[in-house]
C-alpha atoms as an extended CHARMM CRD file, in Angstrom:
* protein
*
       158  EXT
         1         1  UNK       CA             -4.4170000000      -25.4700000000      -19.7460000000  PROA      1               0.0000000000
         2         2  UNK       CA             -1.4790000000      -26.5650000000      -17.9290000000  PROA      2               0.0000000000
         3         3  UNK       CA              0.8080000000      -25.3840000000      -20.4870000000  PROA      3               0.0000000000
         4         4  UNK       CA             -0.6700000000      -22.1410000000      -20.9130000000  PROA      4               0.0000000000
         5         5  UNK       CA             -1.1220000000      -21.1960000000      -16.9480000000  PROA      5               0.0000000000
         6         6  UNK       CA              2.8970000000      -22.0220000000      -16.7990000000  PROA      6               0.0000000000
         7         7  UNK       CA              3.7100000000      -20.0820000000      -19.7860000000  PROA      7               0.0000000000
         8         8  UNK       CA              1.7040000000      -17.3350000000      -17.9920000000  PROA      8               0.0000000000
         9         9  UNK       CA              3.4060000000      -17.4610000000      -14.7030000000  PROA      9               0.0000000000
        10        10  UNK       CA              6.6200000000      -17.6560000000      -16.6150000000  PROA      10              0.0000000000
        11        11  UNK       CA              5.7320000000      -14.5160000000      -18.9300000000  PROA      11              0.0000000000
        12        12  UNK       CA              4.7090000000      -12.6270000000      -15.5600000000  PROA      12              0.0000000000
        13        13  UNK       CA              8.1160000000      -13.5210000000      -13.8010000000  PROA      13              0.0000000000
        14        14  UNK       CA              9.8300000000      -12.7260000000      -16.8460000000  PROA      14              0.0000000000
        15        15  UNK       CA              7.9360000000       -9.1850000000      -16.6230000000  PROA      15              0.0000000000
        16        16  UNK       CA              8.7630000000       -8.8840000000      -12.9000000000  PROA      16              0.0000000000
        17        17  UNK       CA             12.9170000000       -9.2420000000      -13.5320000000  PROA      17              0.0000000000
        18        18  UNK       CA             12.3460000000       -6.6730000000      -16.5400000000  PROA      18              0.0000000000
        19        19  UNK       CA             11.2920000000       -3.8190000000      -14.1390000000  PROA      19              0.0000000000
        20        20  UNK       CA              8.1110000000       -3.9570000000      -15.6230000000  PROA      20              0.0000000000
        21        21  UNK       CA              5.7630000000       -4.5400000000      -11.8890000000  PROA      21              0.0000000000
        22        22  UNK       CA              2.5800000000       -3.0150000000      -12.8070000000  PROA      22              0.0000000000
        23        23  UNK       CA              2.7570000000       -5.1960000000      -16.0380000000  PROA      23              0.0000000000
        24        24  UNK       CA              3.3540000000       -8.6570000000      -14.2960000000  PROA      24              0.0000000000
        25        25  UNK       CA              0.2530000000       -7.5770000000      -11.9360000000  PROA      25              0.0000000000
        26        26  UNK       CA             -1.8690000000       -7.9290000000      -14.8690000000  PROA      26              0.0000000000
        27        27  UNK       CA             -0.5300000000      -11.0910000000      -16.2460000000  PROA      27              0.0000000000
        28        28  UNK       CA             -0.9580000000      -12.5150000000      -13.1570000000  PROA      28              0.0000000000
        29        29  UNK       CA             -4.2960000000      -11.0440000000      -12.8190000000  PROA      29              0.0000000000
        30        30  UNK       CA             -5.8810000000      -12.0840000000      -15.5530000000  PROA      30              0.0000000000
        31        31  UNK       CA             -4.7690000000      -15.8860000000      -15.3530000000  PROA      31              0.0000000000
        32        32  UNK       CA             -6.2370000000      -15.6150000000      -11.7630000000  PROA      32              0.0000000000
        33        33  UNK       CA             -9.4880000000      -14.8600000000      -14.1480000000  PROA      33              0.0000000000
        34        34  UNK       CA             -8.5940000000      -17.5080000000      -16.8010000000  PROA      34              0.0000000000
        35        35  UNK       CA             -7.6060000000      -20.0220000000      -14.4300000000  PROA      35              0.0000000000
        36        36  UNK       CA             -9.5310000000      -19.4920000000      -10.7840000000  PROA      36              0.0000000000
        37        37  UNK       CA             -8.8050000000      -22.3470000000       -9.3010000000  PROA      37              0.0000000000
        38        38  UNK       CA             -5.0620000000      -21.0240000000       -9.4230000000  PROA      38              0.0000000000
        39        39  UNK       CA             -6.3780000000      -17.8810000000       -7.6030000000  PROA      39              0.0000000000
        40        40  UNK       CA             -5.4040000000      -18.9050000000       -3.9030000000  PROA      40              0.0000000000
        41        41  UNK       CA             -1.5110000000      -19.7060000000       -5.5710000000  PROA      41              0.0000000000
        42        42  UNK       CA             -0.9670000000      -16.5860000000       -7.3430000000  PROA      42              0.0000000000
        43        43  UNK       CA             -2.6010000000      -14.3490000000       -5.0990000000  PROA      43              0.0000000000
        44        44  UNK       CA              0.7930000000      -13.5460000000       -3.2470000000  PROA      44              0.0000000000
        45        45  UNK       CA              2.2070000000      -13.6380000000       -6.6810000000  PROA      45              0.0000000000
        46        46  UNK       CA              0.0570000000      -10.6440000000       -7.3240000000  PROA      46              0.0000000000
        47        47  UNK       CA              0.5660000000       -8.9700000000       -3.7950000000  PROA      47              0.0000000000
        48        48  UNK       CA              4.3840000000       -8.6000000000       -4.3470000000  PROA      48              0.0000000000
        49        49  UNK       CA              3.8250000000       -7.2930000000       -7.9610000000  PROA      49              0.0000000000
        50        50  UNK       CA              1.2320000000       -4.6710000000       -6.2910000000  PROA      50              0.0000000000
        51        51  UNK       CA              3.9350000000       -3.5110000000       -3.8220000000  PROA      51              0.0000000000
        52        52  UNK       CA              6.5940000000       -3.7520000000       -6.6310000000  PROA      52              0.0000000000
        53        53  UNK       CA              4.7410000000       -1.8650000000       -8.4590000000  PROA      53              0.0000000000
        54        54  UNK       CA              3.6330000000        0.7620000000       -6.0580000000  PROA      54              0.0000000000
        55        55  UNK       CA              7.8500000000        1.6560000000       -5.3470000000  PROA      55              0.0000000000
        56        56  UNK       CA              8.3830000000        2.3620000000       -9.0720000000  PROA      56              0.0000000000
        57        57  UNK       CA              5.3910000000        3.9940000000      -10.3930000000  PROA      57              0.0000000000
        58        58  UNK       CA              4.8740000000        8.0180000000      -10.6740000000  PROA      58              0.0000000000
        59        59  UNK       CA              2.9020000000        8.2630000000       -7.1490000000  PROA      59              0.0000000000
        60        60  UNK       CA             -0.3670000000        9.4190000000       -9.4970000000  PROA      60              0.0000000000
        61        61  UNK       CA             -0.2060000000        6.1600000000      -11.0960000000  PROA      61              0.0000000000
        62        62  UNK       CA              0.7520000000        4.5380000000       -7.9320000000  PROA      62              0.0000000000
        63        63  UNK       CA             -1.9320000000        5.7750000000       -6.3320000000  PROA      63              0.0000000000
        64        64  UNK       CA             -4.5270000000        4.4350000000       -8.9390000000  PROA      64              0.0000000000
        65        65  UNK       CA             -3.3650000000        1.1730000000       -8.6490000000  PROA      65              0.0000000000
        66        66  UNK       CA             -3.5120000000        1.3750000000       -4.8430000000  PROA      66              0.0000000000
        67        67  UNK       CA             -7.4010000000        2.4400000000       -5.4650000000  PROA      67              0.0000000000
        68        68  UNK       CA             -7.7710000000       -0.2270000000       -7.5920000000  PROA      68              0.0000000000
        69        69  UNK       CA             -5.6810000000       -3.3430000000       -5.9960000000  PROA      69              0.0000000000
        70        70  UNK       CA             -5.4980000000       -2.2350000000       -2.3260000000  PROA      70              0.0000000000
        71        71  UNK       CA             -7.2560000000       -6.0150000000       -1.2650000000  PROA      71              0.0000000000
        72        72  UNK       CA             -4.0010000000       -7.4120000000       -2.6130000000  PROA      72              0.0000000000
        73        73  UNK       CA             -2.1500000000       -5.7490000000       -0.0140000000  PROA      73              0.0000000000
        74        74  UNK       CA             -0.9470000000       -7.4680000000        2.9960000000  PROA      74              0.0000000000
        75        75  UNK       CA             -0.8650000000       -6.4960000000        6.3810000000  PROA      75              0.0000000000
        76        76  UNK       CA              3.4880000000       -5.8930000000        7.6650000000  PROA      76              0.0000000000
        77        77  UNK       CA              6.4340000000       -3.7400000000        7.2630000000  PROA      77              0.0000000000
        78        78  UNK       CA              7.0160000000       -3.5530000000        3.4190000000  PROA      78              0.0000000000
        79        79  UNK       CA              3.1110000000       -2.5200000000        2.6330000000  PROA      79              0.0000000000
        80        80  UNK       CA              3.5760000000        0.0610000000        5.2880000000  PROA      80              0.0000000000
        81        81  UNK       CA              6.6810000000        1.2530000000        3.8840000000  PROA      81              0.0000000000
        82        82  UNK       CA              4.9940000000        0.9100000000        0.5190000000  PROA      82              0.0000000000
        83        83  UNK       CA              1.9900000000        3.0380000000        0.9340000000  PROA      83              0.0000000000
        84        84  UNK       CA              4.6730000000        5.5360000000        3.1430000000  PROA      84              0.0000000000
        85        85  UNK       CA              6.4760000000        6.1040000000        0.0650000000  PROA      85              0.0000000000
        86        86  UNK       CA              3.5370000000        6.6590000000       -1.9970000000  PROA      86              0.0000000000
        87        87  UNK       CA              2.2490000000        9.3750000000        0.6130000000  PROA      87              0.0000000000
        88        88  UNK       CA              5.7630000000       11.2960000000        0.2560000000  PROA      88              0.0000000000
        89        89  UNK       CA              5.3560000000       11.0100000000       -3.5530000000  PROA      89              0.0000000000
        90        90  UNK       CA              1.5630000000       12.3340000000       -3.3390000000  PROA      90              0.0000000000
        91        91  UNK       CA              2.9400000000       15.4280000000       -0.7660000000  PROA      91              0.0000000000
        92        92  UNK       CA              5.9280000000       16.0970000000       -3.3900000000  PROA      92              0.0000000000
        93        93  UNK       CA              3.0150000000       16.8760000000       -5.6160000000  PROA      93              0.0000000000
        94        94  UNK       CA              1.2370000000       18.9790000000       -3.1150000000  PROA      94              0.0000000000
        95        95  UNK       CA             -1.6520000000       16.3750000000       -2.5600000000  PROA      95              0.0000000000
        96        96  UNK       CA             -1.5340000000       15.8120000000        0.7430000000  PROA      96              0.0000000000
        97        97  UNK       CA             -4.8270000000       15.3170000000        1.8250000000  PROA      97              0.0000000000
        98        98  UNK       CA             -4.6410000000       12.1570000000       -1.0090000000  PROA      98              0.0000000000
        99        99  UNK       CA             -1.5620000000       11.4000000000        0.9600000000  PROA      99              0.0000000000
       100       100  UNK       CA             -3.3870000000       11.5620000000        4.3780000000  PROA      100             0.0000000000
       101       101  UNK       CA             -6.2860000000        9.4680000000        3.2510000000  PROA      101             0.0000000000
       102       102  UNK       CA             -3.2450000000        6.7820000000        2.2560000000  PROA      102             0.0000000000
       103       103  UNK       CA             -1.9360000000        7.0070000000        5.3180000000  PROA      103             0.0000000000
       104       104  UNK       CA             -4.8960000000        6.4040000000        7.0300000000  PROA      104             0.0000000000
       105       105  UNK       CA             -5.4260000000        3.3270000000        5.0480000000  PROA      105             0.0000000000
       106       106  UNK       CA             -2.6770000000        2.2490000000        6.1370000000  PROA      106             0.0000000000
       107       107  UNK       CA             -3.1940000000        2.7430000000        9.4200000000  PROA      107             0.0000000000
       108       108  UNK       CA             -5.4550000000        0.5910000000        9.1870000000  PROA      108             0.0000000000
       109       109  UNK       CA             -3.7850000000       -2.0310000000        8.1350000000  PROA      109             0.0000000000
       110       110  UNK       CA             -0.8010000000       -1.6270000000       10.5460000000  PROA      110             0.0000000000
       111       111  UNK       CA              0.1920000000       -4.9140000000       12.0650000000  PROA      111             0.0000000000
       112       112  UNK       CA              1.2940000000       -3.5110000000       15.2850000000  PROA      112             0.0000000000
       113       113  UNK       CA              1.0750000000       -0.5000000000       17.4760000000  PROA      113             0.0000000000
       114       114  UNK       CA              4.4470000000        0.5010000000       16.7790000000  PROA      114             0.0000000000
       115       115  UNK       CA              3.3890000000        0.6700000000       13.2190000000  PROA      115             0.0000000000
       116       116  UNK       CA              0.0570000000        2.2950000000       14.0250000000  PROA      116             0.0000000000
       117       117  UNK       CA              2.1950000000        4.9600000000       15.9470000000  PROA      117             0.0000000000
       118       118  UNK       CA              4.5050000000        5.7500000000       12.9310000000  PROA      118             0.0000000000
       119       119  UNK       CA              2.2020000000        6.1800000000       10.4120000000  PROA      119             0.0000000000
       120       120  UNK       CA             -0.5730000000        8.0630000000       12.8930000000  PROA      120             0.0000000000
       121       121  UNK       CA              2.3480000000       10.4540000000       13.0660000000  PROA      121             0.0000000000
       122       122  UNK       CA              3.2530000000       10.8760000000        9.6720000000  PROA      122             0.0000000000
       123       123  UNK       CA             -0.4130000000       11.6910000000        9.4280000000  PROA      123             0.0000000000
       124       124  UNK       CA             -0.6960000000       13.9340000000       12.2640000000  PROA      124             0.0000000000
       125       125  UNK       CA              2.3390000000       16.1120000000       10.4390000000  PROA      125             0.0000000000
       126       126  UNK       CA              0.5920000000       16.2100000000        7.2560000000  PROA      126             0.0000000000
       127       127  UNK       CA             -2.7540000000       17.6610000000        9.2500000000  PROA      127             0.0000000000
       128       128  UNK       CA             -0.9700000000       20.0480000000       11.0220000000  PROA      128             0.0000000000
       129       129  UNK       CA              1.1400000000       21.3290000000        8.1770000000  PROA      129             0.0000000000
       130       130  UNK       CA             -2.3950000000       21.4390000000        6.5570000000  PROA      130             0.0000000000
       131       131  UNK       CA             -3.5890000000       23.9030000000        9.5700000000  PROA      131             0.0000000000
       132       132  UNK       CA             -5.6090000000       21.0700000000       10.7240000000  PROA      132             0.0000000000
       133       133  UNK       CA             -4.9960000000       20.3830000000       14.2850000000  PROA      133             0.0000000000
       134       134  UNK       CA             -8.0840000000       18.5380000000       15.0210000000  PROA      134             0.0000000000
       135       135  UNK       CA             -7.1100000000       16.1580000000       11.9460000000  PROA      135             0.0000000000
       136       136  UNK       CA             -4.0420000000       15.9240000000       13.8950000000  PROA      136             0.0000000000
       137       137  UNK       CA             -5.2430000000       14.7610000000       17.2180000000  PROA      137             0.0000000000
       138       138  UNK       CA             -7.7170000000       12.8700000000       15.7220000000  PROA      138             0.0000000000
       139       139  UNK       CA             -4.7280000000       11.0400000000       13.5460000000  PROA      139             0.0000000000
       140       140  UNK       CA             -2.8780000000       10.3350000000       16.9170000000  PROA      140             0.0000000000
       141       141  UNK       CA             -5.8190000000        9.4460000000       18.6590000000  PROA      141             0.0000000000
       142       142  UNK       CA             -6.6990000000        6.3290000000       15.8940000000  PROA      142             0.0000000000
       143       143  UNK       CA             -3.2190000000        4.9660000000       17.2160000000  PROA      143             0.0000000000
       144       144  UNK       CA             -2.5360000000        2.9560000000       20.2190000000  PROA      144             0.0000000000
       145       145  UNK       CA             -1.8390000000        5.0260000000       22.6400000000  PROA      145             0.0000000000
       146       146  UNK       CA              1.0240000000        2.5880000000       24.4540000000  PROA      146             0.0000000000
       147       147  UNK       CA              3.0940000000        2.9480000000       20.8510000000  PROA      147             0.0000000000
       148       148  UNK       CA              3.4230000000        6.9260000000       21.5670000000  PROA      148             0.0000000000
       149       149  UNK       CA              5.5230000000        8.9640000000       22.9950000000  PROA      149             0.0000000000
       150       150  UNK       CA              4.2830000000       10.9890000000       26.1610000000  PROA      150             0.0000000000
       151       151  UNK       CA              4.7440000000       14.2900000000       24.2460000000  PROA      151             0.0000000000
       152       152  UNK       CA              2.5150000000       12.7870000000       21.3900000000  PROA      152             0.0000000000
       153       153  UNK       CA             -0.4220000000       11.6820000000       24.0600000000  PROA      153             0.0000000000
       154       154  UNK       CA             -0.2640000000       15.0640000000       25.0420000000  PROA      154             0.0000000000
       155       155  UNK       CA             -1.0740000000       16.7520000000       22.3430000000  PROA      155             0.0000000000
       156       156  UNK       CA             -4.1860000000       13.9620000000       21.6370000000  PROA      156             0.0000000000
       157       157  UNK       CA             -5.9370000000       15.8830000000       24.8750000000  PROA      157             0.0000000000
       158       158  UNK       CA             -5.3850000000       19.3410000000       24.2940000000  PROA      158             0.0000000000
C-alpha cells in the first residue's frame, strides 16, 4: 500500500510539472478514495491542483470543475484571483450571468472585506452592464460596507 500511495503521489506531481493540473486532481483524487486515511494529507495536494487547474483550463471546462470541486477551494487571495479569472473567461464568452453566479461564490468565500469589496464590484459591473441595477446594489450591498468607497455606498441606497 505504501508503495503504491507513493508511486501515486509521485505520478500526480509528475502530472502537476507536465502542465497537466486537471489530470494530477484526479490522481490525487482517487488515492484520497483508495487510500482515506491519506485524505487529510493530500487534501491541499488536491486544492492547489484545483486552482492550477482552474488558470489553465478553457473557462467552460474550468467552470465544470469549479461545479464539481469547489469544497477543495480555500478561502485567500489566489482562489479569489482564481475564480476572478474564470469570471473574465465566462464574460469573454458572453456568459455573464455564469460569471456573476462565480463571483458571488466567491464572495462568499472572501477572506476579508477588502476582498469582499473587489469582487462585490466586479459583480456589481457585470449586473449593470447586464441592465440590472438592482443586481447591482444588491451585489454591493452583500459586501462590507467599511471595504467601499463612499461613491460605491452611494449607489447601494439609491
Amino acid at each position: 500500500d505504501g508503495l503504491e500511495s507513493a508511486a501515486r503521489l509521485r505520478l500526480a506531481e509528475l502530472r502537476t510539472q507536465a502542465g497537466d493540473h486537471r489530470g494530477a486532481l484526479e490522481m490525487l483524487q482517487e488515492t484520497a478514495q483508495i487510500f482515506p486515511e491519506l485524505a487529510p494529507r493530500l487534501r491541499p495536494l488536491q486544492a492547489e491542483a484545483l486552482l492550477a487547474a482552474l488558470g489553465t483550463e478553457p473557462p467552460l471546462g474550468a467552470v465544470a470543475l469549479f461545479d464539481t470541486h469547489a469544497g477543495l477551494l480555500p478561502r485567500g487571495e489566489a482562489t479569489e484571483r482564481a475564480l476572478a479569472a474564470l469570471a473574465d473567461g465566462l464574460v469573454a464568452l458572453d456568459l455573464p450571468q455564469r460569471a456573476r453566479a462565480v463571483l458571488g461564490q466567491a464572495l462568499a468565500r472572501a477572506e476579508d472585506a477588502e476582498a469582499r469589496g473587489r469582487l462585490g464590484l466586479r459583480q456589481a459591473v457585470l449586473a449593470l452592464g447586464a441592465s440590472d441595477p438592482a443586481g447591482a446594489r444588491a451585489a454591493l450591498a452583500d459586501t462590507d460596507s467599511a471595504a467601499l468607497p463612499d461613491v460605491l455606498l452611494s449607489l447601494i441606497h439609491i
